[in-house]
Coordinates of C-alpha atoms and ligand atoms in Angstrom, one line a residue:
M1 CA 80.4 101.2 44.4
S2 CA 83.1 101.0 46.6
K3 CA 83.7 97.8 48.5
K4 CA 83.1 99.6 51.7
D5 CA 79.4 100.3 50.8
P6 CA 77.4 98.4 53.2
I7 CA 74.4 99.0 50.9
D8 CA 74.3 96.1 48.3
K9 CA 73.0 96.4 44.4
K10 CA 69.6 96.1 45.1
G11 CA 69.8 99.0 47.6
T12 CA 69.3 97.1 50.6
N13 CA 71.2 97.9 53.9
K14 CA 73.3 94.5 55.0
G15 CA 73.0 95.8 58.2
L16 CA 69.0 95.5 58.7
T17 CA 69.3 91.8 58.4
R18 CA 65.8 90.5 59.3
R19 CA 63.4 93.5 58.3
G20 CA 66.0 93.6 55.2
F21 CA 65.7 90.0 54.5
L22 CA 62.0 89.8 54.5
T23 CA 61.2 92.9 52.3
T24 CA 64.0 91.5 49.7
A25 CA 62.4 88.4 49.6
I26 CA 58.8 89.7 49.3
A27 CA 60.3 92.5 46.7
G28 CA 62.2 90.1 44.9
T29 CA 60.5 90.6 41.7
V30 CA 60.5 94.5 41.7
V31 CA 63.1 96.4 40.1
G32 CA 65.0 98.4 43.0
A33 CA 66.0 102.0 42.0
G34 CA 69.5 100.7 42.3
M35 CA 69.2 98.5 39.2
A36 CA 66.8 101.0 37.4
V37 CA 69.7 103.6 37.5
G38 CA 72.6 101.3 36.9
L39 CA 72.2 102.7 33.2
K40 CA 75.3 102.6 31.3
P41 CA 76.1 106.4 29.7
K42 CA 75.7 105.0 26.4
E43 CA 72.4 103.9 26.7
A44 CA 71.3 106.9 28.5
K45 CA 72.5 108.5 25.4
A46 CA 70.7 107.0 22.7
R47 CA 67.2 107.5 25.0
E48 CA 65.3 110.3 23.7
V49 CA 63.6 110.7 27.1
G50 CA 64.9 109.8 30.4
R51 CA 63.7 106.5 32.1
L52 CA 65.0 106.6 35.7
S53 CA 62.5 105.2 38.5
S54 CA 62.5 107.4 41.5
E55 CA 60.5 105.0 43.2
V56 CA 62.3 103.4 46.3
P57 CA 59.9 100.8 47.8
P58 CA 59.4 99.9 51.3
G59 CA 62.9 98.7 52.8
K60 CA 65.1 99.8 50.0
L61 CA 67.4 102.9 50.1
D62 CA 68.3 105.6 47.8
D63 CA 71.3 105.6 45.7
Y64 CA 72.6 109.2 46.7
Y65 CA 72.8 111.4 49.8
G66 CA 71.5 114.5 49.1
F67 CA 72.9 117.6 51.1
W68 CA 70.7 120.3 51.4
S69 CA 71.3 123.9 52.9
G70 CA 68.8 125.0 55.2
G71 CA 68.4 128.7 54.5
H72 CA 67.0 130.6 57.4
S73 CA 66.8 127.9 59.7
G74 CA 70.7 127.7 59.5
E75 CA 71.1 124.2 59.6
I76 CA 71.9 121.5 56.7
R77 CA 69.4 118.6 55.9
I78 CA 69.9 115.6 54.6
I79 CA 67.6 114.3 51.6
G80 CA 67.5 110.6 50.0
V81 CA 67.7 110.7 46.2
P82 CA 66.0 109.8 44.1
S83 CA 63.0 109.4 46.7
M84 CA 63.3 112.9 48.1
R85 CA 62.8 111.6 51.9
E86 CA 64.2 113.9 54.4
L87 CA 66.6 111.6 56.3
K88 CA 68.2 113.9 58.8
R89 CA 68.6 117.6 59.6
I90 CA 72.3 118.6 61.2
P91 CA 72.2 121.6 62.9
V92 CA 74.7 124.2 62.5
F93 CA 74.0 127.7 63.5
N94 CA 70.7 127.1 65.0
F95 CA 69.2 125.3 68.1
D96 CA 67.9 121.9 67.9
C97 CA 66.6 119.8 70.7
T98 CA 66.3 116.5 69.2
S99 CA 70.3 116.6 69.3
G100 CA 70.5 119.2 72.3
W101 CA 72.5 121.5 70.0
G102 CA 73.1 124.9 71.7
I103 CA 72.1 123.3 74.6
T104 CA 75.0 121.0 75.5
D105 CA 78.3 121.9 76.4
Y106 CA 80.1 120.6 73.6
S107 CA 77.6 122.1 71.1
K108 CA 78.0 125.3 73.0
K109 CA 82.2 125.2 72.6
V110 CA 81.9 124.6 69.0
L111 CA 79.2 127.4 68.5
G112 CA 81.4 130.0 70.6
L113 CA 78.5 130.3 72.7
D114 CA 81.0 129.4 76.1
K115 CA 82.7 132.4 75.5
K116 CA 82.3 135.8 76.9
K117 CA 81.9 137.7 73.3
R118 CA 78.9 138.6 70.8
E119 CA 76.7 135.3 71.2
Y120 CA 75.0 134.9 67.6
V121 CA 71.7 132.6 67.7
V122 CA 70.7 132.7 64.2
G123 CA 72.2 131.8 60.6
D124 CA 71.4 131.5 57.1
T125 CA 73.3 128.5 55.2
H126 CA 73.4 128.9 51.5
H127 CA 76.1 126.5 49.9
V128 CA 77.0 123.3 51.3
H129 CA 80.1 121.6 49.7
L130 CA 81.9 118.5 50.9
S131 CA 85.6 117.8 51.0
Y132 CA 87.4 116.6 48.0
N133 CA 90.5 115.0 46.9
N134 CA 91.6 114.1 43.1
G135 CA 88.6 115.9 41.9
T136 CA 85.9 113.9 43.7
Y137 CA 84.4 113.9 47.3
D138 CA 86.9 112.2 49.9
G139 CA 83.9 111.6 52.6
K140 CA 85.6 113.7 55.1
Y141 CA 83.8 116.8 55.7
A142 CA 80.9 119.1 54.6
Y143 CA 81.3 122.8 54.9
V144 CA 78.7 125.4 55.1
N145 CA 78.7 129.3 54.7
D146 CA 76.3 131.4 57.3
K147 CA 75.7 134.4 55.4
A148 CA 74.1 136.0 58.5
N149 CA 76.8 136.1 60.9
A150 CA 79.9 135.7 58.3
R151 CA 81.0 132.2 59.6
L152 CA 82.1 129.0 57.9
A153 CA 81.1 125.7 59.7
R154 CA 82.4 122.4 59.1
I155 CA 80.5 119.1 59.5
R156 CA 82.3 115.4 59.9
I157 CA 80.8 112.8 57.9
D158 CA 81.5 109.9 60.2
Y159 CA 78.9 111.6 62.8
L160 CA 77.3 114.0 60.4
E161 CA 77.6 116.6 63.2
T162 CA 78.9 119.9 63.2
D163 CA 82.3 120.1 64.8
A164 CA 83.8 123.5 63.8
I165 CA 82.9 126.9 63.3
V166 CA 85.0 129.8 62.1
E167 CA 84.3 133.6 62.1
L168 CA 85.5 135.6 59.0
P169 CA 87.2 139.0 60.2
H170 CA 85.8 142.1 58.5
C171 CA 83.5 140.0 56.1
Q172 CA 79.5 140.7 55.7
G173 CA 77.4 138.6 53.6
T174 CA 79.4 135.4 53.1
H175 CA 77.9 133.8 50.4
G176 CA 79.5 131.3 48.0
I177 CA 82.3 129.4 49.4
F178 CA 83.8 126.4 48.0
P179 CA 86.4 124.0 48.7
M180 CA 89.8 123.2 46.9
R181 CA 88.9 120.0 44.4
T182 CA 92.2 118.6 44.8
R183 CA 94.6 118.1 48.1
L184 CA 98.4 119.1 47.1
P185 CA 101.3 117.5 48.8
G186 CA 102.6 119.8 51.6
K187 CA 99.8 122.6 50.8
P188 CA 97.3 123.6 52.9
Y189 CA 93.6 122.6 52.2
Y190 CA 91.7 125.4 51.8
V191 CA 88.1 126.5 51.6
F192 CA 87.3 129.9 50.0
C193 CA 84.7 132.2 51.2
N194 CA 83.2 135.1 49.4
S195 CA 82.0 138.4 50.8
E196 CA 79.0 139.6 49.2
F197 CA 78.6 142.7 51.1
R198 CA 81.1 145.6 50.9
N199 CA 81.7 147.1 54.4
P200 CA 84.1 149.9 56.2
L201 CA 87.7 148.2 56.7
P202 CA 87.6 148.1 59.7
N203 CA 84.2 148.5 60.2
D204 CA 84.4 150.4 63.7
G205 CA 82.5 153.6 63.0
R206 CA 85.0 155.2 60.3
D207 CA 84.1 155.7 56.7
L208 CA 80.2 155.3 57.1
D209 CA 79.3 157.6 54.5
D210 CA 81.8 157.1 52.2
P211 CA 80.9 153.7 50.1
K212 CA 83.8 154.1 47.9
K213 CA 86.2 153.1 51.1
Y214 CA 84.2 150.0 51.7
G215 CA 85.5 146.9 50.6
A216 CA 85.4 143.0 50.0
L217 CA 87.4 140.2 51.0
H218 CA 88.0 136.8 49.5
T219 CA 89.0 134.5 52.4
A220 CA 91.0 131.4 52.5
V221 CA 90.2 129.0 55.4
D222 CA 92.6 126.0 56.0
G223 CA 89.8 123.3 56.1
E224 CA 91.6 120.9 58.3
K225 CA 92.5 123.4 61.1
M226 CA 89.4 125.3 60.7
E227 CA 91.4 128.7 60.9
V228 CA 91.6 131.7 58.7
A229 CA 94.7 131.7 56.4
W230 CA 94.6 134.9 54.5
Q231 CA 92.2 137.2 52.8
V232 CA 92.3 139.3 49.7
L233 CA 90.8 142.4 49.1
V234 CA 89.0 142.9 45.7
S235 CA 87.4 145.5 43.6
G236 CA 83.5 145.2 43.4
N237 CA 81.9 142.4 45.5
M238 CA 81.7 138.7 45.2
D239 CA 78.8 136.6 45.0
L240 CA 79.1 132.7 44.1
C241 CA 82.4 130.9 44.3
A242 CA 84.1 127.8 42.8
T243 CA 87.5 126.1 42.3
D244 CA 89.4 124.7 39.6
Y245 CA 90.2 120.8 39.9
K246 CA 94.1 121.6 39.7
G247 CA 94.3 123.1 42.9
L248 CA 95.4 126.5 41.2
F249 CA 92.7 128.6 41.4
S250 CA 89.6 129.9 43.5
M251 CA 87.1 132.5 41.6
A252 CA 84.2 134.4 42.4
T253 CA 81.2 136.1 40.2
C254 CA 81.0 139.9 41.0
Y255 CA 77.4 141.6 40.4
N256 CA 78.6 145.2 41.7
S257 CA 81.7 146.3 39.8
E258 CA 80.0 149.7 40.4
E259 CA 80.4 149.3 44.0
G260 CA 76.9 150.6 44.5
V261 CA 75.0 150.7 47.5
V262 CA 71.5 150.7 46.4
L263 CA 70.1 148.7 43.5
A264 CA 69.8 151.3 40.7
E265 CA 73.8 152.2 41.6
M266 CA 74.4 148.3 41.3
T267 CA 73.0 147.2 38.2
R268 CA 74.0 150.6 36.0
A269 CA 77.0 148.6 34.3
D270 CA 76.3 146.2 31.2
R271 CA 79.5 144.4 32.3
D272 CA 80.8 143.0 35.7
W273 CA 83.2 140.3 36.0
A274 CA 84.5 137.0 37.3
V275 CA 87.5 137.5 39.5
F276 CA 89.9 134.7 39.4
F277 CA 92.5 134.2 42.4
N278 CA 96.1 132.7 42.1
V279 CA 95.8 130.8 45.0
W280 CA 99.8 130.0 45.7
E281 CA 101.1 133.2 44.4
I282 CA 98.9 134.6 46.9
E283 CA 100.3 132.1 49.1
K284 CA 103.8 132.9 48.6
A285 CA 103.3 136.9 49.0
V286 CA 102.2 136.2 52.4
K287 CA 104.8 134.0 53.3
N288 CA 107.4 136.8 52.0
G289 CA 105.5 139.3 54.3
E290 CA 104.1 141.3 51.3
Y291 CA 100.6 141.8 53.2
F292 CA 98.7 143.9 55.6
T293 CA 96.3 143.6 58.2
I294 CA 93.0 145.5 59.1
G295 CA 92.1 146.5 62.5
N296 CA 93.1 144.4 65.8
S297 CA 92.9 141.1 63.3
K298 CA 96.2 139.6 62.5
V299 CA 94.9 138.0 59.3
P300 CA 97.2 139.0 56.6
V301 CA 95.6 141.0 53.5
V302 CA 97.1 141.0 50.2
D303 CA 95.5 143.8 47.7
G304 CA 94.1 142.2 44.6
R305 CA 92.2 145.2 43.4
R306 CA 92.0 146.5 40.1
G307 CA 94.8 149.2 39.4
S308 CA 96.6 147.5 42.4
K309 CA 100.1 146.0 42.0
G310 CA 98.2 142.5 42.7
E311 CA 95.9 142.7 39.6
G312 CA 97.4 140.2 37.0
R313 CA 99.3 138.6 39.9
F314 CA 96.8 137.6 42.5
T315 CA 93.6 138.1 40.7
L316 CA 92.6 138.5 37.3
Y317 CA 89.0 140.1 36.2
V318 CA 87.7 138.5 33.1
P319 CA 84.5 140.9 32.0
V320 CA 80.9 138.9 32.0
P321 CA 77.8 140.5 31.2
K322 CA 75.6 141.4 33.5
S323 CA 75.6 140.9 37.1
P324 CA 76.5 137.2 37.0
H325 CA 75.1 135.1 39.8
G326 CA 76.6 131.3 39.6
V327 CA 80.2 130.0 38.4
N328 CA 80.6 126.4 38.1
V329 CA 83.3 124.5 37.0
D330 CA 82.5 121.7 34.7
P331 CA 83.5 117.8 35.3
T332 CA 86.6 118.0 33.0
G333 CA 88.0 120.9 35.1
R334 CA 88.6 122.9 32.1
Y335 CA 85.4 125.5 31.6
A336 CA 84.1 127.8 34.2
I337 CA 80.8 128.9 33.7
C338 CA 79.1 132.1 34.7
S339 CA 75.5 132.6 34.7
G340 CA 74.3 135.8 33.3
K341 CA 71.4 136.7 35.6
L342 CA 70.7 140.3 33.8
S343 CA 71.9 138.9 30.6
P344 CA 70.1 136.1 28.8
T345 CA 73.7 134.2 28.7
C346 CA 75.7 131.9 29.9
T347 CA 80.0 133.2 29.8
V348 CA 82.2 130.0 29.1
I349 CA 85.7 130.9 30.7
D350 CA 88.5 128.5 29.3
L351 CA 90.3 127.8 32.7
E352 CA 93.9 127.1 30.3
L353 CA 93.6 130.6 29.1
V354 CA 93.5 131.9 32.6
E355 CA 96.5 130.1 33.8
K356 CA 98.2 131.8 30.5
A357 CA 96.5 135.2 31.3
F358 CA 98.2 135.0 34.7
K359 CA 101.5 134.5 32.8
G360 CA 100.5 137.4 30.7
K361 CA 100.4 135.6 27.8
V362 CA 96.7 136.2 26.7
K363 CA 94.4 139.2 27.9
P364 CA 91.7 138.3 30.8
E365 CA 88.7 139.2 28.0
D366 CA 90.1 136.6 25.5
C367 CA 89.7 133.8 28.1
V368 CA 85.9 134.0 27.2
V369 CA 85.0 131.1 24.5
A370 CA 81.5 130.8 24.2
Q371 CA 78.4 132.8 25.5
P372 CA 75.2 130.8 24.5
E373 CA 71.8 132.3 25.0
V374 CA 70.1 130.1 27.5
G375 CA 66.8 132.2 28.7
L376 CA 65.9 135.0 31.0
G377 CA 67.7 135.2 34.5
P378 CA 70.2 132.1 34.3
L379 CA 71.3 131.5 38.0
H380 CA 73.2 128.2 38.3
T381 CA 75.0 125.6 35.8
V382 CA 75.4 121.8 36.8
F383 CA 76.7 119.3 34.7
D384 CA 75.9 115.4 33.4
G385 CA 79.4 114.3 32.8
R386 CA 78.4 114.0 29.0
G387 CA 79.3 117.6 28.0
N388 CA 76.0 119.0 28.7
A389 CA 75.4 122.1 31.0
Y390 CA 71.9 122.8 32.4
T391 CA 71.4 126.2 33.7
S392 CA 68.9 127.3 36.2
I393 CA 66.3 130.4 34.4
F394 CA 64.6 131.7 37.2
I395 CA 62.6 134.6 34.9
D396 CA 61.3 131.7 32.5
S397 CA 61.1 129.0 35.2
Q398 CA 62.6 126.7 33.3
V399 CA 66.1 124.4 33.3
T400 CA 68.1 124.9 29.8
K401 CA 70.3 121.6 28.7
W402 CA 72.8 123.2 26.4
N403 CA 75.9 121.6 24.9
I404 CA 79.2 123.2 25.9
K405 CA 81.5 121.9 23.0
K406 CA 78.5 123.4 20.6
A407 CA 78.3 126.5 22.5
I408 CA 82.0 126.9 21.9
R409 CA 81.8 126.4 18.4
Q410 CA 79.0 128.6 17.5
Y411 CA 80.8 131.7 19.3
K412 CA 83.5 131.1 16.8
G413 CA 81.2 131.8 14.3
E414 CA 79.8 128.1 13.2
N415 CA 76.3 128.0 12.5
V416 CA 75.2 125.3 15.7
N417 CA 72.4 125.4 18.0
P418 CA 73.8 124.8 21.5
I419 CA 70.3 124.2 23.1
V420 CA 69.4 120.9 23.5
H421 CA 66.1 120.9 25.4
K422 CA 64.2 123.3 27.7
I423 CA 62.2 122.0 30.4
D424 CA 59.4 123.9 32.7
V425 CA 59.6 124.1 36.8
H426 CA 57.3 124.9 38.8
Y427 CA 58.2 127.7 39.6
Q428 CA 61.2 130.3 39.9
V429 CA 64.2 128.1 40.1
G430 CA 67.1 129.4 41.9
H431 CA 69.9 126.4 42.1
V432 CA 69.9 123.5 40.3
N433 CA 72.0 120.6 40.8
A434 CA 72.8 117.3 39.6
T435 CA 74.2 113.7 40.8
M436 CA 77.8 114.2 41.6
S437 CA 77.8 117.5 39.4
E438 CA 80.4 119.2 41.1
T439 CA 83.2 116.3 40.8
K440 CA 85.0 114.6 37.9
E441 CA 82.6 111.8 38.4
A442 CA 79.4 113.8 37.6
D443 CA 77.0 110.8 36.3
G444 CA 74.2 112.5 34.6
K445 CA 71.1 110.9 36.2
W446 CA 69.3 113.0 38.3
L447 CA 68.7 116.5 38.4
V448 CA 67.2 118.6 41.2
S449 CA 65.8 122.0 40.7
L450 CA 65.2 124.3 43.7
N451 CA 62.1 126.3 43.0
K452 CA 61.6 129.3 45.6
F453 CA 57.9 129.5 44.7
S454 CA 55.4 126.3 44.8
K455 CA 52.3 128.6 44.0
D456 CA 49.7 126.0 43.5
R457 CA 51.6 122.5 43.8
F458 CA 50.9 121.9 47.2
L459 CA 48.2 122.0 49.7
P460 CA 47.4 125.4 51.1
V461 CA 49.3 126.2 54.5
G462 CA 48.8 130.0 54.8
P463 CA 50.7 132.7 52.8
R464 CA 54.1 131.0 53.7
H465 CA 54.2 128.4 51.2
P466 CA 56.6 125.6 51.0
D467 CA 59.7 125.5 48.4
N468 CA 59.4 122.9 45.5
D469 CA 62.2 120.8 44.7
Q470 CA 61.5 119.1 42.0
L471 CA 63.4 116.1 40.6
I472 CA 64.3 115.7 37.0
D473 CA 65.4 112.7 35.2
I474 CA 68.5 113.6 32.8
S475 CA 69.5 110.3 31.5
G476 CA 68.1 110.8 28.2
R477 CA 68.5 113.5 25.7
K478 CA 65.6 115.0 26.7
M479 CA 64.6 115.8 30.6
R480 CA 61.9 114.6 32.5
L481 CA 60.1 116.1 35.3
V482 CA 59.6 112.8 38.2
H483 CA 58.4 114.5 41.4
D484 CA 57.7 117.5 43.3
G485 CA 59.0 117.7 46.7
S486 CA 57.8 119.9 49.3
V487 CA 60.6 121.3 51.4
W488 CA 60.6 124.1 54.2
P489 CA 62.1 127.3 52.9
E490 CA 64.7 128.1 51.8
P491 CA 67.2 125.7 50.7
H492 CA 69.6 127.8 48.4
D493 CA 71.7 124.7 46.9
C494 CA 72.5 121.4 47.2
V495 CA 74.9 119.0 46.6
I496 CA 73.9 115.2 45.3
V497 CA 76.6 112.5 46.8
R498 CA 76.9 108.7 45.6
R499 CA 76.0 106.7 48.7
D500 CA 79.1 104.5 48.6
I501 CA 81.1 108.2 49.7
I502 CA 79.3 108.6 52.9
Q503 CA 80.4 106.3 55.6
P504 CA 78.4 107.5 58.8
R505 CA 78.9 105.6 62.1
V506 CA 75.9 104.0 63.8
K507 CA 77.3 104.4 67.3
R508 CA 79.5 106.8 68.7
V509 CA 82.9 105.5 69.2
Y510 CA 85.1 107.7 71.9
D511 CA 88.8 107.3 69.7
A512 CA 91.3 110.0 69.9
N513 CA 89.8 111.6 66.9
D514 CA 86.4 112.7 68.7
P515 CA 87.0 116.1 70.4
K516 CA 83.8 115.5 72.7
F517 CA 85.8 112.4 74.4
E518 CA 88.6 114.9 75.0
M519 CA 86.4 117.0 76.9
Y520 CA 84.5 114.5 78.7
R521 CA 88.0 112.3 79.5
K522 CA 89.6 115.6 81.1
W523 CA 86.7 116.0 83.5
A524 CA 86.5 112.1 84.5
K525 CA 90.3 112.2 85.1
E526 CA 89.9 115.4 87.3
D527 CA 87.4 113.8 89.2
G528 CA 88.6 110.2 89.5
V529 CA 85.3 108.7 88.0
K530 CA 85.3 106.1 85.3
L531 CA 82.9 107.8 82.4
G532 CA 80.0 105.8 81.5
S533 CA 80.6 103.1 84.4
E534 CA 80.1 105.2 87.3
N535 CA 77.2 107.2 88.8
K536 CA 78.6 109.9 91.1
V537 CA 78.1 113.3 92.3
I538 CA 81.5 115.4 92.7
R539 CA 81.2 118.6 94.4
K540 CA 84.3 121.1 94.4
G541 CA 83.1 124.3 95.9
R542 CA 79.9 125.6 94.5
K543 CA 80.7 123.4 91.4
V544 CA 78.5 120.2 91.0
R545 CA 79.5 117.4 88.1
V546 CA 76.8 114.5 88.3
Y547 CA 77.8 111.7 86.5
M548 CA 74.9 109.5 85.1
T549 CA 74.5 106.7 82.9
S550 CA 71.4 105.9 81.4
L551 CA 70.4 102.2 80.0
A552 CA 66.9 101.7 78.7
P553 CA 64.6 102.3 81.0
V554 CA 66.8 103.8 83.8
F555 CA 68.8 106.7 84.6
G556 CA 71.9 105.6 86.5
L557 CA 70.5 108.1 89.2
T558 CA 67.0 108.5 90.2
E559 CA 68.2 111.4 91.9
F560 CA 70.8 113.8 93.1
R561 CA 71.0 116.9 95.5
V562 CA 72.4 120.3 94.7
K563 CA 72.2 123.3 96.6
K564 CA 70.6 126.8 95.4
G565 CA 73.2 128.7 93.5
D566 CA 75.2 125.7 92.4
T567 CA 77.0 125.4 88.8
V568 CA 75.8 122.0 87.9
T569 CA 77.2 120.1 85.2
V570 CA 75.2 117.0 84.4
I571 CA 77.2 114.3 82.1
V572 CA 74.9 111.5 80.8
T573 CA 76.4 108.5 79.2
N574 CA 74.1 106.3 76.8
N575 CA 75.1 102.9 77.7
N576 CA 72.9 100.9 75.2
K577 CA 74.8 99.0 72.4
E578 CA 72.0 98.3 70.2
E579 CA 71.7 100.4 67.2
D580 CA 69.1 103.3 67.3
V581 CA 68.5 103.1 71.0
S582 CA 68.9 107.1 72.0
H583 CA 68.0 108.4 75.3
G584 CA 67.2 112.1 76.1
F585 CA 67.9 114.1 79.3
C586 CA 64.8 117.0 79.6
L587 CA 65.4 118.9 83.0
S588 CA 61.7 120.3 83.7
L589 CA 61.3 124.0 84.1
Y590 CA 65.3 124.6 83.5
D591 CA 64.9 124.9 80.1
I592 CA 67.2 121.7 79.2
N593 CA 66.5 118.9 76.3
F594 CA 69.2 117.2 74.5
G595 CA 69.5 113.9 73.1
I596 CA 72.3 111.0 73.9
D597 CA 73.1 109.0 70.8
P598 CA 74.4 105.1 71.6
G599 CA 77.5 105.3 73.3
A600 CA 77.7 108.9 73.3
T601 CA 78.2 111.1 76.3
E602 CA 76.6 114.7 76.4
S603 CA 76.6 117.1 78.9
V604 CA 74.9 120.5 80.2
T605 CA 75.9 123.2 82.6
F606 CA 73.6 125.4 84.5
K607 CA 72.8 127.5 87.6
A608 CA 70.4 125.7 90.1
D609 CA 69.1 129.0 90.6
K610 CA 65.3 127.7 91.6
P611 CA 65.1 125.6 94.8
G612 CA 62.2 122.7 94.9
V613 CA 62.0 119.4 93.2
Y614 CA 62.6 119.1 89.5
W615 CA 62.0 115.8 87.4
Y616 CA 64.3 114.9 84.7
Y617 CA 63.3 112.7 82.4
C618 CA 64.0 110.5 78.9
T619 CA 62.8 112.1 75.8
W620 CA 63.6 109.6 73.3
F621 CA 60.7 106.4 73.2
C622 CA 63.5 104.0 74.0
H623 CA 61.4 101.3 75.8
A624 CA 58.2 100.2 76.8
L625 CA 58.9 101.3 80.2
H626 CA 60.2 104.9 78.8
L627 CA 57.7 106.9 80.7
E628 CA 59.1 105.7 83.7
M629 CA 62.5 106.6 82.9
R630 CA 63.1 109.7 84.9
G631 CA 64.5 111.0 88.4
R632 CA 64.3 114.0 90.3
M633 CA 66.9 117.0 90.7
I634 CA 66.3 118.2 94.6
V635 CA 67.7 121.8 95.1
E636 CA 68.1 122.5 98.6
P637 CA 67.6 126.0 99.5
Ligands
LIG1 S1 72.3 131.7 45.8 S2 69.5 131.3 43.6 CU1 72.8 131.8 47.8 CU2 73.3 129.9 45.9 CU3 72.2 131.2 43.8
LIG2 CU1 65.4 106.5 77.6 CU2 63.4 107.0 76.7

């Protein structure tokens, strides 16, 4: 736990002095979850069955932040682990009135809804990953894909708010993403994104009925600038994505080496592959101008297809049976593990051999060092930092724990059984993830099984069931199911992050790093208004800016007047200094509703197209006189 952790060892937030103090005093003898999970790996290893407590008593805080993708909702959710309590939803590709995402001017800018181009209003988030340095999370950003509209979004961790979205040219089915696991001096920091679907390149009406001419692109996005850097054209398709720990490779599983367009075609071959990308060799080629472009996009593309000059230099195709799904790199950084999906095996690929293969010293197929049988329908594999892997088994509805070193020995012909334990999950597990599993600091405490079906596990709520995210204690030799967590479909994946890494601010601070600040500061300067302390209506022709403060229980303006047809921007600043006092601004019959965090300024722009009196009111219960916190917009005909 770092010194900066605002939460003490008993799991009490020092910021919550009075309430925190009382609960600590009352619960003084209760063993907090923070202590219960403070096991030394050695003790845990000796235990036959894990014995961690998932109980987080009132007033205590969780040990981990879980970042869950929201699937159809297009959002990210934050879940406390081990309590499995939902703490927050971060709107990303969706609309949300709590914050006003998709409604306020700033969020529209991030979403690209301020431009006169195609306006996407749906998203499908699958994979959330946090930014890294030195093999572990650096607490700066989270990234998430949009499978629906081929985008990558970034969330800044200090405000847990989306701050950039980039569209990936010529891509469809943007699925697996993964950031580099370390930052290399003088080099860009990339997030890699896979195209799962093959489509015409460019997709402008040509090659409609000629799927052989379709292609799929692996895209490198600069995770700091949030700009597309380059793309690689591959054979087949790409499903999940991972990176190594040295900052050399990205990689993807391919389930459609057949390049088919219907199921029967896509599952014909007994072997597909994992494709490895030689990141800095590609970068070098791009710098040397050895690239082409597609359609009207300026993004450099290199050819990494099989049989091209790029094979062996930019890409390496390692055969893997059959239609593999997940690819995960173990915390030592040595092994990439592909989960077989239609093969009951996991394929272990030695990344040191991949390095050699790129130098032509070994053959791609010789990079495989183990292939344990784990069960029917293996999808994803995670780690405990003690040499064990945990693979989700979709068809068997199980999680299989197996030992990587033993699997390698078995592959060499030794008579050892790598399978340690199997546990039933309920039901049809997709992803699993474990505490810090995607980092070199994997701590082997908790595993979450994200089950697609819940069937009989919860009260029936009609034909559309919740998913069941089950919490499993992996601190012992055998796994132990601890908790059923209902969750609205469909989180695809999650990462579980030690809480000292996540340091959110409780109040908005308008420093130079805050892009919102830039926008409002510019406007206020233009209008000669002191933002946050003056209440003024500034008219320039048909454009009206309304500057308004809010301090419980009043808005700085209890009325403002505009004329029918004006373009009106209402800019509201929350001047409450106390933690957790949010206000909202809802404008009746104008379809406007957004929240304003403590210390924040938010704005909305709309056309005053209906004359009359329209009440605006505060939507956050901020004060005993919250209902009276309202005013009138008077639109003169
Ligand atoms: S996928 S259930 Cu979108 Cu992550 Cu594997
Ligand atoms: Cu401000 Cu309710």
